[in-house]
Backbone as numpy.savetxt, mean C-alpha at the origin, in Angstrom:
# Nx Ny Nz CAx CAy CAz Cx Cy Cz
-21.18 8.53 -10.02 -20.82 8.48 -8.38 -19.96 7.23 -8.17
-18.90 7.34 -7.67 -17.97 6.37 -7.13 -18.52 5.25 -6.43
-18.24 4.05 -6.60 -18.70 2.82 -6.01 -17.60 2.14 -5.43
-17.68 1.70 -4.02 -16.68 0.80 -3.47 -17.03 -0.46 -3.84
-15.99 -1.19 -4.58 -16.20 -2.45 -5.15 -15.85 -3.55 -4.05
-14.73 -3.34 -3.27 -14.20 -4.34 -2.23 -13.30 -3.51 -1.36
-13.12 -4.13 -0.18 -12.27 -3.51 0.90 -11.75 -4.55 1.77
-10.30 -4.32 2.19 -9.67 -5.18 3.07 -9.16 -4.33 4.18
-9.48 -4.74 5.51 -8.68 -4.16 6.56 -7.62 -5.16 6.96
-6.31 -4.80 6.91 -5.30 -5.71 7.16 -4.17 -5.10 7.92
-3.04 -5.88 7.97 -1.76 -5.49 8.53 -0.75 -6.40 8.02
0.49 -5.80 7.99 1.74 -6.56 7.40 3.00 -5.99 8.04
3.97 -6.75 8.07 5.03 -6.42 8.90 5.90 -5.52 7.80
6.35 -4.22 8.43 7.21 -3.29 7.70 8.55 -3.80 8.10
9.38 -3.99 7.23 10.86 -4.46 7.38 11.66 -3.27 6.46
12.78 -2.95 7.07 13.70 -1.91 6.26 12.87 -0.79 5.85
11.76 -0.48 6.68 10.87 0.73 6.44 10.04 0.74 5.25
9.83 -0.53 4.58 9.05 -0.82 3.59 8.02 -1.95 3.65
7.09 -1.88 2.67 6.14 -3.06 2.54 5.54 -2.75 1.03
4.95 -3.81 0.73 4.35 -3.85 -0.71 2.94 -4.06 -0.83
2.38 -3.69 -1.97 1.06 -4.21 -2.46 1.53 -4.92 -3.62
1.40 -6.27 -3.58 1.94 -7.15 -4.55 0.93 -7.86 -5.35
1.27 -7.92 -6.67 0.17 -8.85 -7.42 0.53 -10.27 -7.27
-0.43 -11.11 -7.50 -0.27 -12.63 -7.58 -0.65 -12.90 -9.00
0.33 -13.78 -9.62 1.46 -14.31 -9.04 2.53 -13.37 -8.96
3.64 -13.62 -8.51 4.72 -12.71 -8.36 5.79 -12.50 -9.67
5.26 -12.78 -10.73 6.19 -12.78 -11.95 6.75 -11.39 -12.09
6.14 -10.38 -11.70 6.68 -8.90 -11.59 6.51 -8.52 -10.20
7.57 -8.07 -9.64 7.61 -7.62 -8.31 7.82 -6.34 -8.05
6.97 -5.67 -7.16 7.19 -4.19 -6.89 8.55 -3.91 -6.10
9.12 -4.92 -5.55 10.63 -4.55 -5.06 11.52 -4.04 -6.10
11.20 -4.27 -7.33 12.12 -3.85 -8.44 11.87 -2.48 -8.88
10.67 -1.73 -8.46 10.58 -0.47 -8.78 11.47 0.57 -8.24
11.94 1.46 -9.01 12.92 2.31 -8.76 12.54 3.38 -7.56
13.41 3.46 -6.54 13.07 4.21 -5.34 13.58 5.64 -5.52
12.66 6.66 -5.25 13.07 8.00 -5.48 14.05 8.43 -4.56
14.99 9.46 -4.83 15.77 10.12 -3.68 15.00 10.89 -2.81
15.47 11.10 -1.63 14.85 11.91 -0.58 13.66 11.28 0.07
12.70 11.93 0.64 11.49 11.46 1.37 10.60 11.07 0.40
10.11 9.84 0.39 9.07 9.38 -0.55 8.07 8.51 0.28
6.81 8.43 -0.39 5.81 7.69 0.46 5.37 6.31 -0.43
5.18 6.50 -1.65 4.81 5.23 -2.50 5.37 5.48 -3.97
5.74 4.35 -4.52 6.04 4.29 -6.01 5.20 3.13 -6.59
4.72 3.16 -7.81 3.79 2.16 -8.29 4.45 1.93 -9.71
4.15 0.77 -10.21 4.59 0.26 -11.41 4.24 -1.04 -11.76
4.85 -1.85 -12.77 4.32 -3.15 -12.93 4.56 -4.11 -11.70
3.43 -4.67 -11.42 3.47 -5.57 -10.25 2.91 -4.99 -8.86
2.71 -3.66 -8.94 2.13 -3.17 -7.60 2.66 -1.89 -7.13
2.82 -1.84 -5.77 3.22 -0.60 -5.08 4.33 -0.86 -4.15
5.35 -0.18 -4.09 6.22 -0.14 -2.90 5.96 1.07 -2.10
5.87 0.63 -0.75 5.22 1.73 0.21 6.41 1.95 1.21
6.68 3.19 1.57 7.68 3.59 2.46 7.01 4.18 3.79
7.30 3.31 4.87 6.86 3.74 6.23 7.80 4.70 6.96
7.22 5.36 7.97 8.05 6.27 8.69 8.95 5.44 9.72
8.54 4.18 9.86 9.27 3.38 10.88 9.65 2.09 10.43
10.24 1.30 11.25 10.72 0.00 10.84 10.33 -1.18 11.66
10.15 -2.28 11.50 9.85 -3.36 12.31 8.63 -3.08 13.17
7.46 -2.97 12.42 6.22 -2.71 12.98 5.09 -3.04 12.11
3.89 -3.33 12.69 2.74 -3.58 11.89 1.63 -2.49 11.84
1.78 -1.71 10.60 0.78 -0.69 10.44 -0.56 -1.26 10.23
-1.62 -0.41 10.42 -2.91 -0.70 10.09 -3.25 -0.28 8.55
-3.55 -1.13 7.66 -3.63 -0.84 6.34 -5.00 -1.19 5.82
-5.73 -0.27 5.11 -7.00 -0.47 4.54 -6.77 -0.48 2.97
-7.16 -1.53 2.25 -7.06 -1.39 0.91 -8.51 -1.40 0.29
-8.55 -0.57 -0.52 -9.92 -0.27 -1.24 -9.91 -0.42 -2.85
-10.84 -0.98 -3.48 -11.02 -0.99 -4.81 -12.23 -0.30 -5.22
-12.27 0.67 -6.10 -13.24 1.54 -6.55 -13.52 1.27 -7.90
-14.65 1.70 -8.55 -15.05 1.45 -9.95 -14.50 2.65 -10.61
-14.41 3.81 -10.10 -13.97 5.06 -10.76 -13.02 5.85 -9.65
-12.43 6.93 -9.91 -11.79 7.73 -8.99 -12.69 8.11 -7.82
-12.34 7.68 -6.73 -12.98 8.06 -5.63 -12.59 9.42 -4.89
-13.36 9.90 -3.97 -12.88 11.12 -3.23 -11.78 10.59 -2.28
-10.81 11.45 -1.96 -9.72 11.04 -1.10 -10.38 10.71 0.38
-9.75 9.76 0.98 -10.26 9.00 2.11 -10.30 10.25 3.30
-11.29 10.09 3.95 -11.57 10.87 5.19 -10.61 10.47 6.25
-10.25 11.37 7.01 -9.24 11.19 8.18 -8.21 12.14 8.23
-7.37 11.91 9.26 -6.09 12.83 9.52 -4.98 12.24 9.00
-4.69 12.59 7.71 -3.43 12.03 6.95 -2.36 12.87 6.91
-1.18 12.32 7.29 0.24 13.06 7.24 0.38 13.37 5.73
0.42 12.31 4.93 0.71 12.51 3.40 -0.32 11.61 2.60
-0.60 12.37 1.42 -1.34 11.63 0.45 -0.62 11.84 -1.00
-0.63 10.71 -1.61 0.07 10.86 -2.97 -0.74 9.90 -3.92
-0.64 10.32 -5.30 -1.33 9.36 -6.23 -0.22 9.03 -7.17
-0.27 7.57 -7.45 0.81 6.96 -8.46 -0.03 5.95 -9.44
0.68 5.59 -10.40 -0.01 4.72 -11.41 0.58 3.22 -11.08
-0.07 2.25 -11.52 0.54 1.01 -11.24 -0.19 -0.01 -12.42
0.38 -1.11 -12.60 -0.14 -2.22 -13.51 -0.36 -3.48 -12.80
-1.58 -3.89 -12.61 -1.83 -5.03 -11.63 -2.60 -6.22 -12.47
-2.36 -7.37 -11.94 -2.86 -8.56 -12.44 -4.31 -8.69 -11.63
-4.90 -9.92 -11.63 -6.26 -10.28 -11.08 -6.26 -10.00 -9.59
-5.19 -10.47 -8.91 -5.17 -10.56 -7.57 -4.04 -9.79 -6.99
-4.27 -9.10 -5.70 -3.11 -8.37 -4.99 -3.27 -8.66 -3.56
-2.21 -8.52 -2.86 -2.23 -8.63 -1.31 -1.11 -7.75 -0.75
-1.04 -7.64 0.51 0.00 -7.07 1.11 1.14 -8.08 1.41
2.55 -7.60 1.24 3.58 -8.37 1.45 4.88 -7.52 2.16
5.44 -8.24 3.01 6.80 -7.77 3.40 7.82 -7.70 2.50
8.95 -7.10 2.58 10.06 -7.10 1.66 10.75 -8.50 1.75
10.52 -9.28 2.68 11.22 -10.61 2.77 10.04 -11.68 2.46
9.11 -11.32 1.78 8.02 -12.11 1.25 7.05 -12.67 2.22
7.02 -12.05 3.45 5.89 -12.52 4.32 4.60 -12.02 3.74
3.62 -12.99 3.27 2.53 -12.50 2.54 1.26 -12.56 3.51
0.41 -11.58 3.15 -0.99 -11.53 3.99 -1.70 -12.67 3.34
-2.64 -13.23 4.20 -3.58 -14.20 3.66 -4.75 -13.68 3.09
-4.90 -12.35 3.23 -6.16 -11.50 2.65 -5.74 -11.20 1.22
-6.55 -11.47 0.21 -6.34 -11.30 -1.25 -7.46 -10.37 -1.78
-7.14 -9.35 -2.52 -8.05 -8.34 -3.04 -8.07 -8.89 -4.60
-9.24 -9.20 -4.99 -9.70 -9.51 -6.54 -9.87 -8.12 -7.18
-8.90 -7.94 -8.27 -8.95 -6.52 -8.99 -10.09 -6.69 -9.97
-10.38 -7.72 -10.69 -11.52 -7.72 -11.65 -11.23 -7.22 -13.03
-10.49 -6.23 -13.18 -10.17 -5.77 -14.44 -8.54 -5.39 -14.60
-7.88 -6.38 -14.66 -6.43 -6.33 -14.72 -5.97 -5.25 -15.62
-4.88 -4.65 -15.37 -4.19 -3.62 -16.18 -3.79 -2.40 -15.51
-3.93 -1.36 -16.10 -3.44 0.10 -15.55 -4.61 0.48 -14.56
-3.94 0.90 -13.37 -4.78 1.43 -12.15 -3.99 2.62 -11.72
-4.89 3.54 -10.97 -4.36 4.60 -10.20 -4.45 4.09 -8.82
-3.61 4.53 -7.88 -3.60 4.33 -6.54 -3.37 5.80 -5.81
-4.34 5.94 -4.86 -4.20 7.21 -4.06 -3.84 6.67 -2.68
-2.52 6.98 -2.26 -1.95 6.35 -0.96 -2.08 7.43 0.03
-2.62 6.99 1.26 -2.73 7.88 2.44 -1.86 7.26 3.49
-1.31 8.11 4.24 -0.44 7.58 5.52 -0.74 8.60 6.58
-0.78 8.07 7.82 -0.98 8.90 8.96 -0.25 8.32 10.25
-0.20 9.27 11.17 0.51 8.92 12.49 2.02 8.52 12.14
2.73 9.17 11.18 3.99 8.90 10.80 4.95 9.35 11.82
4.81 10.53 12.54 5.62 10.93 13.49 5.80 9.92 14.61
4.61 9.40 15.08 4.58 8.39 16.01 5.39 7.02 15.58
5.20 6.88 14.37 5.77 5.60 13.70 7.23 5.83 13.91
7.73 7.00 13.50 9.13 7.23 13.23 9.88 7.22 14.80
8.99 7.25 15.73 9.59 7.31 17.09 9.61 5.93 17.60
9.11 4.87 16.90 9.17 3.56 17.52 10.56 3.18 17.41
11.06 2.20 18.40 12.55 1.74 18.49 12.49 0.59 17.23
13.65 0.39 16.84 13.82 -0.63 15.89 13.71 -1.95 16.56
12.75 -2.81 15.91 12.48 -4.19 16.49 11.32 -4.09 17.46
10.57 -3.13 17.53 9.45 -2.81 18.61 8.35 -3.63 18.11
8.00 -3.95 16.85 6.90 -4.81 16.44 5.57 -4.24 16.85
5.35 -3.05 17.16 4.21 -2.36 17.56 3.29 -2.66 16.48
1.86 -2.66 16.99 0.81 -2.99 16.09 -0.02 -1.62 15.93
-0.54 -1.30 14.85 -1.50 -0.09 14.64 -1.06 1.23 14.88
0.18 1.39 15.04 0.73 2.86 15.27 0.46 3.76 14.04
1.05 3.40 13.01 0.95 4.01 11.74 -0.30 3.48 10.94
-1.14 4.33 10.21 -2.28 3.98 9.50 -2.10 4.16 7.99
-2.55 3.38 7.09 -2.42 3.57 5.75 -3.95 3.30 5.10
-4.25 3.96 4.04 -5.40 3.74 3.29 -4.80 3.86 1.67
-5.04 2.71 1.16 -4.64 2.59 -0.39 -6.05 2.36 -1.13
-6.27 3.48 -2.09 -7.51 3.34 -2.81 -7.09 3.05 -4.16
-7.54 2.13 -4.92 -7.23 1.67 -6.16 -8.44 1.82 -7.12
-8.20 2.18 -8.30 -9.35 2.29 -9.42 -8.58 2.07 -10.72
-9.54 1.52 -11.84 -9.07 1.38 -13.10 -8.71 2.68 -13.59
-7.60 2.80 -14.53 -7.41 4.02 -15.34 -5.85 4.27 -15.46
-5.59 5.37 -16.22 -4.13 5.63 -16.48 -3.61 6.61 -15.46
């Protein structure tokens, strides 16, 4: 039975349509991850996750969850759900692409390879936001992390 180890409800500024789940220290940055062509939601790799919002210049509601094993997908009305791999150190936090960092830090406990199930909802509403709106909580995200390949 999967056990929720830790969770953080947070927000971070989306800039240029993107934000990060970034490990601390920033010796490896998720900004260096290759971006796929076309429509994409998340890429993972050394240092964290690069996340692609449907809008820009806004503050989505983001929930980070750390699980001991693969959890069930999050309940809710999600527009997109993807699963990616990443390699994380002890600590991670949300960060904007220009390095505005959340004060909330999630302790990983077992550094190394992890899986991430990334959920995103209310993307149509976020896409309709005007540039520079800085609206809060329009788009919603759930990022579930657990150890594994």
